Coordinates of C-alpha atoms in Angstrom, one line a residue:
K1363 CA 109.0 80.6 122.7
F1364 CA 110.9 77.7 121.1
I1365 CA 113.9 76.0 122.9
P1366 CA 116.1 74.3 120.2
S1367 CA 118.0 72.3 122.8
T1368 CA 114.9 70.6 124.2
K1369 CA 112.8 71.0 121.0
E1370 CA 110.0 72.4 123.2
Y1371 CA 107.5 75.2 122.5
I1372 CA 106.4 77.2 125.5
E1373 CA 103.3 79.4 125.2
I1374 CA 103.6 82.8 126.6
E1375 CA 101.0 83.3 129.3
S1376 CA 100.7 86.1 131.9
S1377 CA 98.2 88.2 133.9
V1378 CA 99.6 91.1 131.8
L1379 CA 97.8 89.6 128.7
P1380 CA 94.0 89.3 128.3
T1381 CA 92.6 85.8 128.8
N1382 CA 91.6 83.8 125.8
R1383 CA 92.0 86.7 123.4
A1384 CA 93.8 86.3 120.1
F1385 CA 96.1 89.1 118.9
T1386 CA 98.6 89.9 116.2
V1387 CA 102.3 90.5 116.6
Y1388 CA 103.7 92.9 114.0
K1389 CA 107.3 93.2 115.1
I1390 CA 109.5 91.8 117.8
A1391 CA 113.0 93.0 118.8
K1392 CA 115.5 93.1 121.7
R1393 CA 116.4 96.3 123.5
N1394 CA 119.1 96.2 126.2
D1395 CA 117.8 93.5 128.7
F1396 CA 114.3 93.2 127.4
I1397 CA 112.2 92.0 124.4
F1398 CA 109.6 94.3 123.0
A1399 CA 106.7 93.3 120.7
A1400 CA 104.5 95.6 118.7
T1401 CA 101.0 94.0 118.9
S1402 CA 97.4 94.7 118.2
L1403 CA 96.9 95.1 121.9
G1404 CA 99.7 97.6 122.5
L1405 CA 103.5 97.5 123.1
L1406 CA 104.4 94.3 125.0
K1407 CA 107.5 94.3 127.2
L1408 CA 109.0 90.9 128.2
T1409 CA 112.2 89.6 129.9
L1410 CA 114.8 87.8 127.8
D1411 CA 113.3 84.6 129.2
G1412 CA 110.0 85.5 127.5
V1413 CA 108.1 86.5 130.7
P1414 CA 105.7 89.4 130.0
I1415 CA 106.3 92.4 132.3
E1416 CA 104.0 95.1 131.0
L1417 CA 101.5 95.7 128.3
I1418 CA 101.9 99.4 127.4
R1419 CA 98.6 100.8 126.2
V1420 CA 98.2 104.4 125.0
S1421 CA 94.5 104.5 125.8
S1422 CA 92.3 103.0 128.5
N1423 CA 89.5 102.3 126.1
S1424 CA 89.3 99.9 123.1
E1425 CA 88.2 102.4 120.5
I1426 CA 88.2 101.1 116.9
I1427 CA 89.4 103.4 114.2
D1428 CA 89.1 102.1 110.6
R1429 CA 88.8 98.5 111.9
R1430 CA 91.9 98.9 114.0
N1431 CA 92.2 99.2 117.8
V1432 CA 93.5 102.6 118.9
N1433 CA 96.1 100.7 121.0
S1434 CA 97.5 98.8 118.1
V1435 CA 101.3 99.3 117.7
F1436 CA 102.5 98.7 114.1
D1437 CA 106.2 99.5 114.2
F1438 CA 109.0 100.7 116.4
D1439 CA 112.7 101.6 116.3
I1440 CA 115.3 102.2 119.0
N1441 CA 117.9 105.0 119.2
G1442 CA 121.5 104.8 120.5
R1443 CA 120.4 105.9 124.0
G1444 CA 118.0 103.0 124.3
D1445 CA 114.9 105.1 123.8
L1446 CA 112.1 103.2 122.0
F1447 CA 109.8 105.1 119.6
F1448 CA 106.7 103.4 118.4
I1449 CA 103.7 104.3 116.2
T1450 CA 100.0 103.6 116.3
A1451 CA 97.8 104.5 113.4
Q1452 CA 97.8 108.2 114.3
T1453 CA 100.5 109.0 116.8
V1454 CA 104.2 108.6 117.6
Y1455 CA 105.1 107.7 121.2
K1456 CA 108.4 107.6 123.1
Y1457 CA 109.1 104.9 125.7
D1458 CA 112.5 106.1 127.1
H1459 CA 115.3 104.2 128.8
K1460 CA 113.7 105.2 132.1
S1461 CA 110.5 103.4 131.1
E1462 CA 108.5 106.6 130.8
L1463 CA 105.9 107.0 128.1
S1464 CA 105.3 110.3 126.3
T1465 CA 103.6 111.5 123.1
I1466 CA 106.1 112.8 120.6
Y1467 CA 104.0 113.7 117.6
Q1468 CA 100.5 113.5 116.2
P1469 CA 100.0 114.5 112.6
D1470 CA 97.3 117.1 112.0
I1471 CA 95.5 114.8 109.6
D1472 CA 92.2 113.1 110.5
S1473 CA 93.0 109.6 109.1
N1474 CA 95.1 106.6 109.8
I1475 CA 98.4 107.5 108.0
L1476 CA 101.4 106.1 109.9
S1477 CA 102.8 102.9 108.4
S1478 CA 106.5 102.7 109.4
I1479 CA 109.2 104.3 111.5
T1480 CA 113.1 104.5 111.2
I1481 CA 115.7 106.3 113.2
D1482 CA 118.7 107.8 111.4
W1483 CA 122.3 108.2 112.6
E1484 CA 121.4 111.6 114.2
N1485 CA 118.6 110.0 116.2
N1486 CA 115.9 111.8 114.1
L1487 CA 112.7 110.0 113.1
W1488 CA 111.6 109.2 109.6
L1489 CA 107.9 108.2 109.3
G1490 CA 106.2 106.5 106.4
T1491 CA 102.5 107.1 105.8
N1492 CA 99.7 105.5 103.9
G1493 CA 99.2 108.3 101.4
S1494 CA 100.6 111.5 103.0
G1495 CA 104.2 111.1 102.1
L1496 CA 107.4 110.9 104.2
L1497 CA 107.7 112.8 107.5
H1498 CA 111.0 113.8 109.1
Y1499 CA 110.9 114.7 112.8
D1500 CA 113.9 116.5 114.3
I1501 CA 114.0 115.4 117.9
L1502 CA 116.3 118.1 119.2
N1503 CA 114.4 121.0 117.7
E1504 CA 110.9 119.3 117.8
K1505 CA 110.5 120.3 114.1
I1506 CA 108.6 118.3 111.5
D1507 CA 109.2 118.3 107.7
T1508 CA 107.0 116.7 105.1
Y1509 CA 108.2 115.3 101.8
K1510 CA 105.6 114.6 99.1
A1511 CA 105.5 113.3 95.6
N1512 CA 105.7 115.8 92.7
N1513 CA 104.7 114.6 89.3
T1514 CA 106.8 117.4 87.7
S1515 CA 110.0 116.6 89.4
K1516 CA 112.2 113.5 89.3
F1517 CA 114.0 114.7 92.4
A1518 CA 111.0 114.4 94.7
L1519 CA 109.5 111.4 96.5
I1520 CA 108.2 109.0 93.9
D1521 CA 104.9 108.2 95.7
N1522 CA 103.1 109.2 98.9
S1523 CA 102.0 105.7 99.9
I1524 CA 105.0 104.2 101.7
N1525 CA 105.4 100.4 102.3
D1526 CA 108.8 100.4 104.0
I1527 CA 111.9 102.5 104.9
T1528 CA 115.4 101.1 105.0
I1529 CA 118.5 102.9 106.2
S1530 CA 121.9 102.3 104.5
L1531 CA 124.5 100.2 106.3
T1532 CA 127.4 102.6 105.4
Q1533 CA 126.0 105.8 104.1
P1534 CA 123.6 108.6 105.2
V1535 CA 121.0 107.3 102.8
L1536 CA 117.3 106.2 103.2
W1537 CA 115.6 103.8 100.8
I1538 CA 111.8 104.3 100.6
A1539 CA 109.7 101.6 99.1
T1540 CA 106.4 102.8 97.7
K1541 CA 103.5 101.7 95.6
S1542 CA 105.1 103.3 92.5
G1543 CA 108.7 102.2 92.9
F1544 CA 111.2 103.4 95.4
S1545 CA 113.2 106.5 96.2
K1546 CA 116.8 107.0 97.5
L1547 CA 117.1 110.0 99.9
D1548 CA 120.6 111.5 100.5
L1549 CA 120.4 112.7 104.1
T1550 CA 123.3 115.1 103.6
N1551 CA 121.5 117.3 101.1
E1552 CA 117.9 115.9 101.5
K1553 CA 117.7 115.2 97.7
F1554 CA 115.7 112.3 96.3
N1555 CA 116.6 110.0 93.4
Q1556 CA 113.6 108.1 92.0
V1557 CA 113.8 104.5 90.8
D1558 CA 110.8 103.9 88.6
V1559 CA 110.7 100.1 88.4
S1560 CA 107.8 100.0 85.9
D1561 CA 110.2 99.8 83.0
I1562 CA 111.8 96.7 84.3
S1563 CA 109.0 95.2 86.3
G1564 CA 105.3 94.5 85.6
S1565 CA 104.5 95.8 89.0
A1566 CA 105.6 99.1 90.4
N1567 CA 104.5 98.3 94.0
V1568 CA 107.7 97.7 96.0
F1569 CA 107.3 95.8 99.2
L1570 CA 110.9 95.1 100.4
V1571 CA 114.3 96.8 100.0
H1572 CA 117.4 95.1 101.2
Q1573 CA 121.2 96.0 101.2
D1574 CA 123.6 93.1 101.4
S1575 CA 127.1 93.0 102.9
D1576 CA 128.7 93.9 99.5
L1577 CA 126.4 97.0 99.4
G1578 CA 124.3 95.6 96.6
M1579 CA 120.6 96.6 96.6
W1580 CA 117.6 94.3 96.3
F1581 CA 113.9 95.0 95.9
W1582 CA 110.8 92.9 95.6
T1583 CA 107.6 93.5 93.7
L1584 CA 104.7 91.2 92.9
D1585 CA 106.5 90.7 89.6
G1586 CA 109.7 89.3 91.1
L1587 CA 113.1 90.0 92.7
Y1588 CA 115.5 92.6 91.4
Y1589 CA 119.2 93.1 92.2
K1590 CA 121.9 95.7 91.5
K1591 CA 125.6 95.3 92.4
R1592 CA 127.4 98.1 94.0
G1593 CA 128.6 100.5 91.3
N1594 CA 126.1 99.4 88.7
D1595 CA 123.4 101.7 87.4
R1596 CA 120.8 99.2 86.4
Y1597 CA 118.8 96.5 88.2
T1598 CA 118.5 93.0 86.8
R1599 CA 115.8 90.5 87.5
I1600 CA 116.7 87.4 89.5
N1601 CA 114.9 84.6 87.8
L1602 CA 113.3 82.6 90.5
P1603 CA 111.1 79.7 89.4
I1604 CA 108.0 81.0 91.2
S1605 CA 104.8 82.3 89.9
S1606 CA 103.3 85.8 90.4
L1607 CA 101.0 84.4 93.1
E1608 CA 104.0 83.5 95.3
V1609 CA 105.8 86.0 97.5
L1610 CA 109.1 86.8 99.1
N1611 CA 108.7 87.3 102.8
A1612 CA 112.2 87.8 104.2
I1613 CA 115.9 88.1 103.2
T1614 CA 118.9 87.0 105.3
E1615 CA 122.6 86.5 104.6
D1616 CA 125.1 84.0 105.9
E1617 CA 128.9 84.2 106.5
K1618 CA 129.7 82.8 103.1
K1619 CA 128.0 85.6 101.2
N1620 CA 124.9 83.6 100.4
I1621 CA 121.6 85.5 100.3
W1622 CA 118.7 83.3 101.6
L1623 CA 115.2 84.2 100.4
S1624 CA 112.2 83.0 102.3
T1625 CA 109.3 82.6 100.0
S1626 CA 105.9 80.9 99.7
N1627 CA 107.6 78.3 97.6
G1628 CA 110.5 77.2 99.8
L1629 CA 113.9 78.6 100.4
Y1630 CA 116.2 80.1 97.7
C1631 CA 119.9 80.7 98.0
Y1632 CA 121.7 83.3 95.8
S1633 CA 125.5 83.3 95.9
L1634 CA 127.0 86.8 95.7
I1635 CA 130.3 85.1 94.7
T1636 CA 129.1 82.7 91.9
N1637 CA 125.7 84.3 91.1
K1638 CA 124.3 80.8 91.3
I1639 CA 120.7 80.1 92.5
D1640 CA 119.7 77.0 94.5
H1641 CA 116.2 76.1 95.4
V1642 CA 115.5 74.2 98.7
Y1643 CA 112.1 72.6 98.8
F1644 CA 111.3 70.6 101.9
E1645 CA 109.6 67.3 101.7
I1646 CA 108.8 65.3 104.9
K1647 CA 106.7 62.1 104.9
G1648 CA 103.3 62.7 106.2
I1649 CA 103.5 66.5 106.1
D1650 CA 101.8 68.6 103.4
S1651 CA 104.7 70.0 101.4
K1652 CA 102.8 73.1 100.2
T1653 CA 102.2 74.5 103.6
L1654 CA 105.6 73.3 104.9
N1655 CA 107.3 75.4 102.2
I1656 CA 105.5 78.6 103.0
I1657 CA 108.4 80.3 104.9
T1658 CA 107.5 83.6 106.6
S1659 CA 110.8 84.4 108.3
A1660 CA 114.5 83.2 108.5
K1661 CA 117.4 83.9 110.8
R1662 CA 120.9 82.6 111.3
L1663 CA 120.9 80.4 114.3
N1664 CA 124.7 79.9 114.1
S1665 CA 127.4 79.7 111.3
N1666 CA 126.0 76.4 110.0
E1667 CA 122.2 76.6 110.6
L1668 CA 119.2 78.7 109.7
I1669 CA 116.0 78.7 111.7
L1670 CA 112.9 79.1 109.6
C1671 CA 109.3 79.9 110.4
T1672 CA 106.9 77.8 108.3
F1673 CA 103.2 77.2 108.3
K1674 CA 103.9 73.8 109.8
G1675 CA 106.3 74.9 112.6
I1676 CA 109.9 75.7 113.1
V1677 CA 112.5 74.2 110.7
I1678 CA 116.2 74.1 111.5
Y1679 CA 118.1 73.8 108.3
N1680 CA 121.8 72.9 108.1
I1681 CA 123.3 74.8 105.1
N1682 CA 126.3 72.4 104.9
T1683 CA 124.6 69.0 105.2
K1684 CA 121.3 70.2 103.6
K1685 CA 119.4 68.4 106.3
Q1686 CA 116.3 69.8 107.8
I1687 CA 114.5 69.1 111.1
L1688 CA 110.8 70.1 111.5
H1689 CA 109.6 70.9 115.0
P1690 CA 105.8 70.9 114.7
L1691 CA 103.4 72.4 117.2
K1692 CA 100.6 70.6 119.0
E1693 CA 97.7 69.8 116.8
S1694 CA 95.5 72.0 118.9
D1695 CA 97.6 75.0 118.1
Y1696 CA 96.9 74.8 114.3
I1697 CA 94.1 76.7 112.6
N1698 CA 93.0 75.2 109.3
N1699 CA 96.0 72.8 109.6
R1700 CA 98.5 75.7 109.6
F1701 CA 100.2 78.2 112.0
F1702 CA 101.2 81.7 110.9
F1703 CA 104.5 83.1 112.4
S1704 CA 104.8 86.8 111.7
E1705 CA 108.1 87.8 113.4
M1706 CA 111.1 86.1 115.1
I1707 CA 114.2 87.0 117.2
I1708 CA 116.9 84.9 118.7
A1709 CA 117.6 85.6 122.4
K1710 CA 121.0 85.3 124.2
D1711 CA 120.3 81.7 125.3
S1712 CA 119.4 80.8 121.7
S1713 CA 115.7 80.5 122.5
I1714 CA 113.5 81.7 119.6

């Protein structure tokens, strides 16, 4: 936990967590009056002050399946009632608004397949898998439908290995990022449109899909960043001066319609108004610039400031004055002279 007002880091410690055991946080989000974190130990429930209340584990043992703990929670989403649904490698669980845990669905496949979960406007579940296609779970009727790729049809899912699922901000549409491009699924008629990016990108493996406030669509491959304005039919490549070895980690937007791109080569700003690109590369005396400019996450702290997670610590960046303030961690917290932040949220009291 980071407190901007005091510039202080507070390590989260509790009897709920195992002593001296490292673990990974895959996702963190607020739900009602709590913070939830998907971790390699289970689903961690905390107060908004960052005090762990409960570690929700689905098994009393620590069985390892394909190098992953059976209790590892990889993703979750929350419906309108406040019910939280989360996935382990093989099972979908529900942690409802009464704090009761139940098993919702376990695929009849003897492998680790679940990779992502998204809840649509009708509170139904959409599940991405690592090779078994897209699953749709109808909560009300407890019915499961499976959508798979079909090489003979351009109206089927484009690939069975799914990296991410994004729901449209304004329409009943899902965007499914896969290893062979991405698919647009119209939820009103359950029809797919394929976007084969191999003709415009040297890499068909799509890792990130984003919709901006103007309803433009963005996607990222190992070959670069691509963008399509609302109403256009074709995507164009955004020419960022980064190499194929560098990656885009996150996208956020400010009130002035600027798209901020967190990359392994600093911060990029794309104006939806002027189409101009600016590159922000941080340099601080005595700090290794290469690791300082590996930015894994970015959020709007307020109308003037972004808060960035870097390998050197938290950076608060003023988008008007262009000034940055680095808040490093203690030397003992770094491993190989770096610290890897994976996820970030901003609580009501502006703590991070």
